[in-house]
Structures are given as structure tokens and as C-alpha cells.
Short mmCIF file of C-alpha atoms in Angstrom, two decimals:
data_model
loop_
_atom_site.label_atom_id
_atom_site.label_comp_id
_atom_site.label_asym_id
_atom_site.label_seq_id
_atom_site.Cartn_x
_atom_site.Cartn_y
_atom_site.Cartn_z
CA UNK A 89 70.52 -4.35 -57.03
CA UNK A 90 68.55 -5.84 -60.30
CA UNK A 91 69.43 -9.01 -58.72
CA UNK A 92 68.23 -8.83 -54.76
CA UNK A 93 65.09 -7.58 -57.05
CA UNK A 94 64.83 -10.62 -58.99
CA UNK A 95 64.95 -12.33 -56.28
CA UNK A 96 63.01 -10.69 -53.56
CA UNK A 97 59.94 -10.42 -56.59
CA UNK A 98 60.51 -14.70 -56.77
CA UNK A 99 60.41 -14.60 -53.62
CA UNK A 100 56.87 -13.22 -53.11
CA UNK A 101 54.94 -14.50 -56.35
CA UNK A 102 56.64 -18.13 -54.32
CA UNK A 103 54.42 -17.23 -50.92
CA UNK A 104 51.40 -16.15 -53.29
CA UNK A 105 51.34 -19.59 -55.25
CA UNK A 106 51.80 -21.32 -51.60
CA UNK A 107 49.01 -19.09 -49.77
CA UNK A 108 46.89 -20.13 -53.37
CA UNK A 109 47.96 -23.91 -52.73
CA UNK A 110 47.06 -24.11 -48.86
CA UNK A 111 43.09 -22.55 -49.93
CA UNK A 112 42.80 -24.74 -53.19
CA UNK A 113 43.13 -27.36 -51.15
CA UNK A 114 39.75 -28.63 -49.51
CA UNK A 115 38.76 -28.40 -53.78
CA UNK A 116 41.10 -30.67 -54.68
CA UNK A 117 39.20 -33.76 -55.09
CA UNK A 118 36.55 -31.06 -57.02
CA UNK A 119 38.69 -30.28 -59.04
CA UNK A 120 39.86 -33.04 -60.26
CA UNK A 121 37.23 -34.12 -60.49
CA UNK A 122 36.00 -31.09 -63.47
CA UNK A 123 38.90 -31.90 -64.90
CA UNK A 124 38.54 -35.87 -65.49
CA UNK A 125 34.51 -34.55 -66.73
CA UNK A 126 36.04 -31.87 -69.31
CA UNK A 127 38.17 -34.99 -71.36
CA UNK A 128 35.20 -37.42 -71.16
CA UNK A 129 33.61 -34.46 -72.08
CA UNK A 130 36.11 -33.38 -75.09
CA UNK A 131 36.86 -37.02 -76.08
CA UNK A 132 34.48 -39.96 -75.39
CA UNK A 133 36.14 -42.88 -76.53
CA UNK A 134 39.66 -42.20 -76.70
CA UNK A 135 43.12 -42.47 -74.39
CA UNK A 136 42.03 -42.06 -70.65
CA UNK A 137 43.35 -39.98 -68.61
CA UNK A 138 45.99 -40.62 -66.85
CA UNK A 139 47.62 -41.07 -71.32
CA UNK A 140 46.16 -37.76 -71.87
CA UNK A 141 48.67 -36.69 -69.23
CA UNK A 142 51.43 -38.10 -70.05
CA UNK A 143 50.80 -37.00 -73.55
CA UNK A 144 51.11 -33.68 -73.23
CA UNK A 145 54.42 -34.17 -71.61
CA UNK A 146 55.99 -36.09 -74.83
CA UNK A 147 54.59 -33.06 -76.88
CA UNK A 148 56.03 -30.56 -74.77
CA UNK A 149 59.46 -31.97 -75.06
CA UNK A 150 58.55 -32.34 -78.65
CA UNK A 151 57.90 -28.33 -79.54
CA UNK A 152 60.61 -27.49 -77.16
CA UNK A 153 63.52 -29.73 -78.99
CA UNK A 154 61.73 -29.13 -82.34
CA UNK A 155 61.26 -25.12 -82.31
CA UNK A 156 64.72 -24.75 -81.30
CA UNK A 157 62.68 -22.63 -77.92
CA UNK A 158 66.30 -23.45 -76.02
CA UNK A 159 69.06 -21.78 -77.81
CA UNK A 160 71.71 -24.08 -79.29
CA UNK A 161 74.40 -23.07 -76.52
CA UNK A 162 72.20 -24.96 -74.02
CA UNK A 163 71.54 -28.04 -76.41
CA UNK A 164 72.84 -29.71 -73.52
CA UNK A 165 69.87 -29.25 -71.64
CA UNK A 166 67.57 -31.64 -73.96
CA UNK A 167 68.62 -34.87 -73.39
CA UNK A 168 67.41 -33.99 -69.22
CA UNK A 169 64.82 -33.30 -70.16
CA UNK A 170 64.12 -36.38 -71.74
CA UNK A 171 64.63 -38.02 -68.66
CA UNK A 172 63.39 -34.99 -66.54
CA UNK A 173 60.10 -35.40 -69.15
CA UNK A 174 60.05 -39.53 -68.42
CA UNK A 175 60.67 -39.33 -64.74
CA UNK A 176 57.51 -36.51 -65.01
CA UNK A 177 55.92 -39.09 -66.46
CA UNK A 178 56.29 -41.61 -63.81
CA UNK A 179 55.57 -39.18 -61.24
CA UNK A 180 51.88 -39.42 -62.43
CA UNK A 181 52.06 -43.06 -63.14
CA UNK A 182 53.25 -44.18 -59.33
CA UNK A 183 50.41 -41.48 -57.93
CA UNK A 184 47.69 -42.42 -60.00
CA UNK A 185 48.34 -45.40 -59.20
CA UNK A 186 48.97 -44.73 -55.79
CA UNK A 187 45.30 -42.70 -55.46
CA UNK A 188 43.33 -45.87 -57.27
CA UNK A 189 44.45 -47.79 -53.77
CA UNK A 190 43.53 -44.57 -51.36
CA UNK A 191 40.51 -45.58 -53.00
CA UNK A 192 39.66 -48.94 -52.82
CA UNK A 193 41.58 -48.91 -49.07
CA UNK A 194 38.73 -46.14 -48.59
CA UNK A 195 35.35 -47.88 -49.79
CA UNK A 196 36.80 -51.40 -48.03
CA UNK A 197 36.72 -49.64 -44.72
CA UNK A 198 33.92 -47.11 -45.48
CA UNK A 199 30.53 -49.07 -44.16
CA UNK A 200 26.40 -47.77 -44.26
CA UNK A 201 26.65 -46.43 -42.16
CA UNK A 202 29.55 -43.88 -43.23
CA UNK A 203 27.98 -43.42 -46.08
CA UNK A 204 24.54 -41.84 -44.74
CA UNK A 205 26.41 -39.96 -42.41
CA UNK A 206 29.00 -38.36 -44.77
CA UNK A 207 26.06 -37.80 -47.26
CA UNK A 208 23.69 -35.98 -44.34
CA UNK A 209 26.74 -33.34 -43.13
CA UNK A 210 26.94 -32.59 -47.26
CA UNK A 211 23.24 -32.08 -47.63
CA UNK A 212 23.59 -30.01 -44.12
CA UNK A 213 26.67 -27.64 -45.85
CA UNK A 214 24.90 -27.16 -48.98
CA UNK A 215 20.93 -26.46 -47.93
CA UNK A 216 22.18 -24.70 -44.74
CA UNK A 217 22.30 -21.01 -46.16
CA UNK A 218 18.26 -21.18 -47.22
CA UNK A 219 18.18 -22.89 -43.67
CA UNK A 220 20.24 -20.45 -41.64
CA UNK A 221 16.68 -18.46 -40.56
CA UNK A 222 14.68 -22.00 -39.52
CA UNK A 223 18.20 -21.91 -37.24
CA UNK A 224 18.52 -19.33 -36.19
CA UNK A 225 14.51 -19.08 -35.10
CA UNK A 226 14.49 -22.04 -32.61
CA UNK A 227 18.48 -21.17 -31.62
CA UNK A 228 16.08 -17.80 -30.20
CA UNK A 229 14.24 -20.06 -28.41
CA UNK A 230 16.91 -22.08 -27.17
CA UNK A 231 17.45 -19.22 -25.35
CA UNK A 232 14.38 -17.25 -23.82
CA UNK A 233 14.28 -20.71 -22.43
CA UNK A 234 17.12 -21.58 -21.33
CA UNK A 235 16.82 -19.71 -17.71
CA UNK A 236 13.68 -22.26 -17.13
CA UNK A 237 15.92 -25.51 -18.30
CA UNK A 238 18.38 -24.26 -15.84
CA UNK A 239 16.31 -23.19 -13.63
CA UNK A 240 17.99 -19.76 -12.80
CA UNK A 241 16.80 -17.36 -10.85
CA UNK A 242 14.71 -14.80 -13.07
CA UNK A 243 15.45 -11.66 -10.18
CA UNK A 244 19.59 -13.28 -9.83
CA UNK A 245 21.79 -10.36 -10.20
CA UNK A 246 23.91 -10.27 -13.53
CA UNK A 247 27.37 -8.08 -13.88
CA UNK A 248 29.46 -8.81 -17.46
CA UNK A 249 31.92 -5.89 -16.21
CA UNK A 250 34.52 -5.47 -14.22
CA UNK A 251 32.75 -3.48 -11.17
CA UNK A 252 34.28 0.40 -10.43
CA UNK A 253 34.68 -0.77 -6.16
CA UNK A 254 34.74 -4.58 -6.33
CA UNK A 255 32.02 -5.78 -3.26
CA UNK A 256 32.48 -6.32 0.41
CA UNK A 257 34.22 -9.91 1.07
CA UNK A 258 30.42 -10.22 3.27
CA UNK A 259 28.12 -9.79 0.18
CA UNK A 260 29.92 -12.49 -1.48
CA UNK A 261 29.83 -14.83 0.64
CA UNK A 262 26.08 -14.00 1.29
CA UNK A 263 25.42 -14.45 -2.09
CA UNK A 264 27.18 -17.87 -2.76
CA UNK A 265 25.87 -19.46 0.78
CA UNK A 266 22.45 -18.99 -0.46
CA UNK A 267 22.44 -20.47 -3.52
CA UNK A 268 25.26 -23.06 -2.74
CA UNK A 269 22.66 -24.30 0.26
CA UNK A 270 19.88 -23.94 -2.59
CA UNK A 271 21.66 -25.60 -5.08
CA UNK A 272 23.51 -28.35 -2.23
CA UNK A 273 20.43 -29.94 -2.16
CA UNK A 274 19.89 -31.67 -4.88
CA UNK A 275 22.63 -33.31 -5.21
CA UNK A 276 22.04 -35.28 -1.25
CA UNK A 277 18.65 -36.68 -2.87
CA UNK A 278 20.45 -39.00 -4.66
CA UNK A 279 19.07 -38.78 -7.68
CA UNK A 280 21.38 -37.36 -10.09
CA UNK A 281 22.86 -39.62 -12.57
CA UNK A 282 26.28 -40.25 -12.48
CA UNK A 283 29.03 -36.83 -13.15
CA UNK A 284 28.99 -36.46 -8.56
CA UNK A 285 30.50 -38.43 -5.97
CA UNK A 286 30.33 -38.10 -2.12
CA UNK A 287 31.83 -40.30 0.46
CA UNK A 288 29.14 -38.93 3.22
CA UNK A 289 29.94 -34.79 5.06
CA UNK A 290 33.22 -36.55 7.37
CA UNK A 291 34.75 -37.23 4.35
CA UNK A 292 33.63 -33.93 2.22
CA UNK A 293 35.31 -32.08 4.55
CA UNK A 294 38.54 -33.75 5.30
CA UNK A 295 38.56 -33.03 1.46
CA UNK A 296 37.88 -29.69 1.68
CA UNK A 297 40.31 -29.08 4.95
CA UNK A 298 42.97 -30.39 2.07
CA UNK A 299 42.62 -28.55 -0.14
CA UNK A 300 42.40 -25.31 1.59
CA UNK A 301 46.35 -26.56 2.37
CA UNK A 302 47.20 -26.70 -0.67
CA UNK A 303 44.69 -24.45 -3.23
CA UNK A 304 47.35 -22.30 -4.21
CA UNK A 305 50.02 -25.27 -5.04
CA UNK A 306 50.92 -25.86 -8.78
CA UNK A 307 51.67 -29.46 -9.46
CA UNK A 308 53.48 -28.03 -12.60
CA UNK A 309 56.54 -26.96 -9.94
CA UNK A 310 57.06 -30.58 -8.21
CA UNK A 311 60.72 -28.88 -6.15
CA UNK A 312 57.89 -25.66 -4.55
CA UNK A 313 55.20 -29.12 -3.37
CA UNK A 314 57.04 -32.28 -4.22
CA UNK A 315 54.18 -33.26 -1.28
CA UNK A 316 51.78 -32.83 -4.42
CA UNK A 317 53.81 -34.91 -7.01
CA UNK A 318 54.24 -37.52 -3.99
CA UNK A 319 50.68 -37.52 -3.96
CA UNK A 320 50.14 -37.37 -7.25
CA UNK A 321 52.73 -40.61 -7.74
CA UNK A 322 50.86 -42.36 -4.82
CA UNK A 323 47.29 -42.32 -6.37
CA UNK A 324 48.36 -44.05 -9.83
CA UNK A 325 51.10 -47.09 -8.15
CA UNK A 326 48.00 -47.92 -5.76
CA UNK A 327 45.67 -47.57 -8.94
CA UNK A 328 48.16 -49.06 -10.82
CA UNK A 329 48.38 -51.93 -7.92
CA UNK A 330 44.67 -52.52 -7.88
CA UNK A 331 44.98 -52.86 -12.05
CA UNK A 332 48.48 -55.33 -12.44
CA UNK A 333 50.05 -52.86 -13.47
CA UNK A 334 53.48 -50.62 -14.16
CA UNK A 335 53.17 -47.20 -11.62
CA UNK A 336 53.10 -44.84 -14.62
CA UNK A 337 50.48 -42.34 -15.01
CA UNK A 338 49.01 -39.75 -14.56
CA UNK A 339 46.06 -37.93 -12.40
CA UNK A 340 43.75 -35.71 -15.52
CA UNK A 341 40.99 -33.54 -14.56
CA UNK A 342 38.26 -36.02 -15.64
CA UNK A 343 37.24 -37.72 -18.63
CA UNK A 344 37.97 -35.87 -21.44
CA UNK A 345 40.98 -35.19 -20.34
CA UNK A 346 41.90 -38.74 -20.02
CA UNK A 347 41.30 -40.02 -23.63
CA UNK A 348 42.73 -37.32 -24.50
CA UNK A 349 45.61 -37.89 -22.92
CA UNK A 350 45.45 -42.09 -24.12
CA UNK A 351 44.91 -40.93 -27.63
CA UNK A 352 48.04 -38.92 -28.01
CA UNK A 353 50.23 -41.16 -26.29
CA UNK A 354 48.56 -43.98 -28.83
CA UNK A 355 49.52 -41.37 -31.24
CA UNK A 356 53.10 -41.19 -30.12
CA UNK A 357 53.87 -45.36 -28.98
CA UNK A 358 51.72 -47.03 -32.17
CA UNK A 359 51.64 -44.93 -34.29
CA UNK A 360 54.65 -42.74 -34.76
CA UNK A 361 56.75 -44.35 -33.91
CA UNK A 362 55.75 -47.24 -35.96
CA UNK A 363 55.29 -44.66 -39.74
CA UNK A 364 51.56 -45.06 -39.21
CA UNK A 365 51.33 -41.54 -40.86
CA UNK A 366 46.98 -42.44 -41.22
CA UNK A 367 46.26 -44.17 -37.91
CA UNK A 368 42.58 -45.63 -36.53
CA UNK A 369 41.48 -45.77 -33.68
CA UNK A 370 38.86 -48.96 -33.24
CA UNK A 371 35.88 -48.81 -30.79
CA UNK A 372 31.74 -49.34 -30.31
CA UNK A 373 28.66 -47.26 -30.59
CA UNK A 374 28.52 -47.31 -26.43
CA UNK A 375 32.42 -45.66 -26.31
CA UNK A 376 32.77 -42.47 -24.60
CA UNK A 377 31.63 -39.06 -26.93
CA UNK A 378 35.01 -37.75 -25.40
CA UNK A 379 36.27 -39.78 -27.91
CA UNK A 380 35.12 -38.37 -30.82
CA UNK A 381 36.74 -34.92 -29.90
CA UNK A 382 40.22 -36.42 -29.19
CA UNK A 383 40.15 -38.78 -32.54
CA UNK A 384 39.35 -35.32 -34.45
CA UNK A 385 42.23 -33.03 -32.33
CA UNK A 386 45.01 -35.51 -33.12
CA UNK A 387 43.77 -36.03 -36.57
CA UNK A 388 42.90 -39.64 -35.61
CA UNK A 389 40.55 -42.06 -37.59
CA UNK A 390 37.76 -43.47 -36.02
CA UNK A 391 36.35 -46.85 -36.38
CA UNK A 392 32.87 -47.07 -34.88
CA UNK A 393 30.65 -50.18 -34.26
CA UNK A 394 27.56 -50.53 -34.22
CA UNK A 395 26.83 -52.53 -30.16
CA UNK A 396 23.04 -52.52 -30.71
CA UNK A 397 23.11 -55.53 -32.96
CA UNK A 398 21.62 -57.85 -30.73
CA UNK A 399 20.44 -55.94 -27.64
CA UNK A 400 23.70 -56.65 -26.03
CA UNK A 401 25.56 -53.07 -26.71
CA UNK A 402 28.73 -54.61 -25.93
CA UNK A 403 32.01 -54.21 -28.82
CA UNK A 404 32.16 -57.65 -28.86
CA UNK A 405 36.08 -58.86 -30.44
CA UNK A 406 35.10 -60.47 -33.77
CA UNK A 407 34.43 -57.43 -35.38
CA UNK A 408 36.80 -56.06 -34.28
CA UNK A 409 39.49 -58.04 -35.90
CA UNK A 410 37.21 -58.09 -38.99
CA UNK A 411 38.16 -53.88 -38.95
CA UNK A 412 42.10 -53.68 -38.09
CA UNK A 413 44.62 -52.79 -40.25
CA UNK A 414 47.85 -51.64 -40.61
CA UNK A 415 46.81 -48.39 -39.40
CA UNK A 416 44.82 -49.60 -36.50
CA UNK A 417 46.74 -48.16 -33.14
CA UNK A 418 44.35 -48.97 -30.58
CA UNK A 419 41.37 -50.44 -29.64
CA UNK A 420 38.44 -49.24 -27.31
CA UNK A 421 36.66 -50.28 -24.60
CA UNK A 422 33.79 -49.88 -22.59
CA UNK A 423 33.91 -50.85 -18.57
CA UNK A 424 31.77 -50.27 -17.94
CA UNK A 425 30.32 -48.24 -21.10
CA UNK A 426 28.54 -44.87 -20.33
CA UNK A 427 25.35 -45.04 -21.49
CA UNK A 428 24.71 -48.51 -20.87
CA UNK A 429 26.89 -49.04 -18.50
CA UNK A 430 27.90 -52.69 -19.15
CA UNK A 431 31.30 -54.01 -19.33
CA UNK A 432 32.76 -54.78 -23.11
CA UNK A 433 34.41 -58.72 -23.07
CA UNK A 434 37.71 -56.97 -21.57
CA UNK A 435 39.33 -60.56 -22.24
CA UNK A 436 38.32 -61.17 -25.46
CA UNK A 437 39.48 -57.32 -26.42
CA UNK A 438 43.51 -58.34 -24.25
CA UNK A 439 43.20 -61.12 -26.01
CA UNK A 440 43.30 -59.94 -29.65
CA UNK A 441 44.88 -56.77 -28.93
CA UNK A 442 48.05 -58.68 -28.09
CA UNK A 443 47.44 -60.66 -30.77
CA UNK A 444 47.75 -57.82 -33.17
CA UNK A 445 50.39 -55.80 -31.49
CA UNK A 446 48.10 -53.21 -30.47
CA UNK A 447 47.05 -50.68 -28.29
CA UNK A 448 44.03 -51.04 -25.97
CA UNK A 449 41.95 -48.27 -24.10
CA UNK A 450 39.48 -49.73 -21.36
CA UNK A 451 37.49 -46.55 -20.58
CA UNK A 452 36.24 -47.00 -16.98
CA UNK A 453 32.86 -44.38 -17.56
CA UNK A 454 31.56 -44.20 -13.81
#
């Protein structure tokens, strides 16, 4: 019974320590810096922090052996303690060297723009408690102007809870048809920039009929709807044939999912399968913003090259090659790019990807 209680207490204590360490992990750098500052203030011209840690381990070992803290029958443990102490000192030294290498690697790839962004984010986090009131004022102003900004009808009906009785079919159809007729005329002017593409009324009518056939289908069940699966496979094969590629791929819901899927595939193929724990992707400043979201979700470091230096707005292969490291898994190119519609030099970037045996994703952002 006593042994069981002891084990339970030990497991509970271990759980508490684990949770505490997880909470303190983001503060590891700050804690380490504080320890270093205290050490340097106490002994400005003395031994380094690494030497002090090694000496502390040695003193603990000497104190334990000289003051008979270990019973005589456990004397055989002393040589083992000596081995453990030596190994511990070696681990501390290796950790210090590894940390220095990581700092050097970090500084080598950190550009002035990164320092600027990091400084701005840090200052914003520090100042946030003092500017919350101002931010709330701006947010309230935006909310008041949201209806006019989004061209919403001021007298529209807003429903925020489920009605006791559902609306009649004709009421739903009449309400939505009035809105659709008014709103759809905007896209017919041809003055909407991107995100909407039409092949004419006849083509739109055909698509509506096709969608109606498979409105209640689910591509996750190809055995139930094999024709839907065949349509997707044919789209992939046709696109691959145009690009002289293998008929392998999938149809996504849009640009963000496409980029997220591509980054995930590169993390698996060029990252995990090669033992890369800190994958990196190189892109230009004209890359689609969904790439930032994909890298944030999949924990990939994004190296962004400024494409505005020579007003060409292209991702130059020479600039990309300077950023390639052993952790690079992909080059992200655009054909065309989202903000300017400019095509990156795909031939040069493709040759670079082949030379270094890394992935190349070409984003056709129309």
C-alpha cells in the first residue's frame, strides 16, 4: 500500500514538473540570459558560465564523497557517480557547442529585414497593453463602417438564431433571388480583379446542371460515386499532360489549400524522408500569402527574398542559390505572381532545383 502511494505521488510530481517545464519552455532563452547576467555580475573577470557549471558538478561529487552522504554499503556507487559526473559535463559542453552552432546558423541566414520584423513584433507585444484602448477605438470605427464598406443593405433582415418554424420555400427563394440578381450584375461588368472566372452564360448553365447531378455526392466515397472520382482523375491527367508531367495529383478547393497541400508533400518527401528536422522554403516577396500560412501551420522556416530591388519583381535564381542550405526542401516560384502577374524565371529555378536535388513548386496564381 505504501509503495503504491509512493508511486502515485512520484507520478503526480512528475506530471506537475512536466507541465511546469512546458509552461516555462518559451522563457528558456530569457531564463538563460538572466542566469548569465547574474553570473557575470557576481564574477566579472572570472571563469565562463560553462566552466562554472562544470565546476559545480565536480564540487557536488566531491562533497558527496567526502561527507559520507552515501552509506558504506553503497560505496560502489561512487565510481558510477564519477562516470555520471563526467558524462554530465560532456553533455553540457556538447550542448554549449551545439547552441553556438545554432546561433551562428541563425545569424548567417538572418537578414536586416528579419531583424526589423522581429523588432517590430517584439515592440508591439510590449506596447500592446498600453495601446489596447486605441486599437479598440479603431476596431469600433471599422465595425461601424463595415456595412458601407461591404455594400450591405441597411434594411436587410438579420437572423442570428434558429427560428421556431422554418421559412417557406418561396420566401427563401424570393429573398435570395432578389439579392443574387442585384449582386451578380457586378461581376458581369468585367471589372472585378481576379478570383472570378466565367466562360459565358451557356457554360455557366452547363456547370449548374452538372453540379445539380452530383450535389449530394462525396468524393471521399469513390466506390459510391466512381464517376466523380474519374472526373477528378481526368482533370489531373489533362493538366499533367499540358505540363509534360506524371498524372499524379488531386483537385483542391482553391489556392490556399493547393499551397498547403504542396508544402505538406515537400515536408514529407524532401524533409522527413531525408531526416531534416528544421525544413526551409525559399520564396520571393511576390509569393502568394497562403505560403506564410502553410509554413506557419507545418512549422517550416520561410526565407523570403526581396524582389523589388531591380523593379523586375522576379525571383532571381542567383539570389535563391545564396539561401540554399542543407535544410532547404523547396523553392517557391510563381507563374504568374499574385500581386503583379509576372512570371518568375522557371527554367533557371528548375535547373537550380535539379542541381541541389530539392523541390520546386510553381504557383499559377490567376
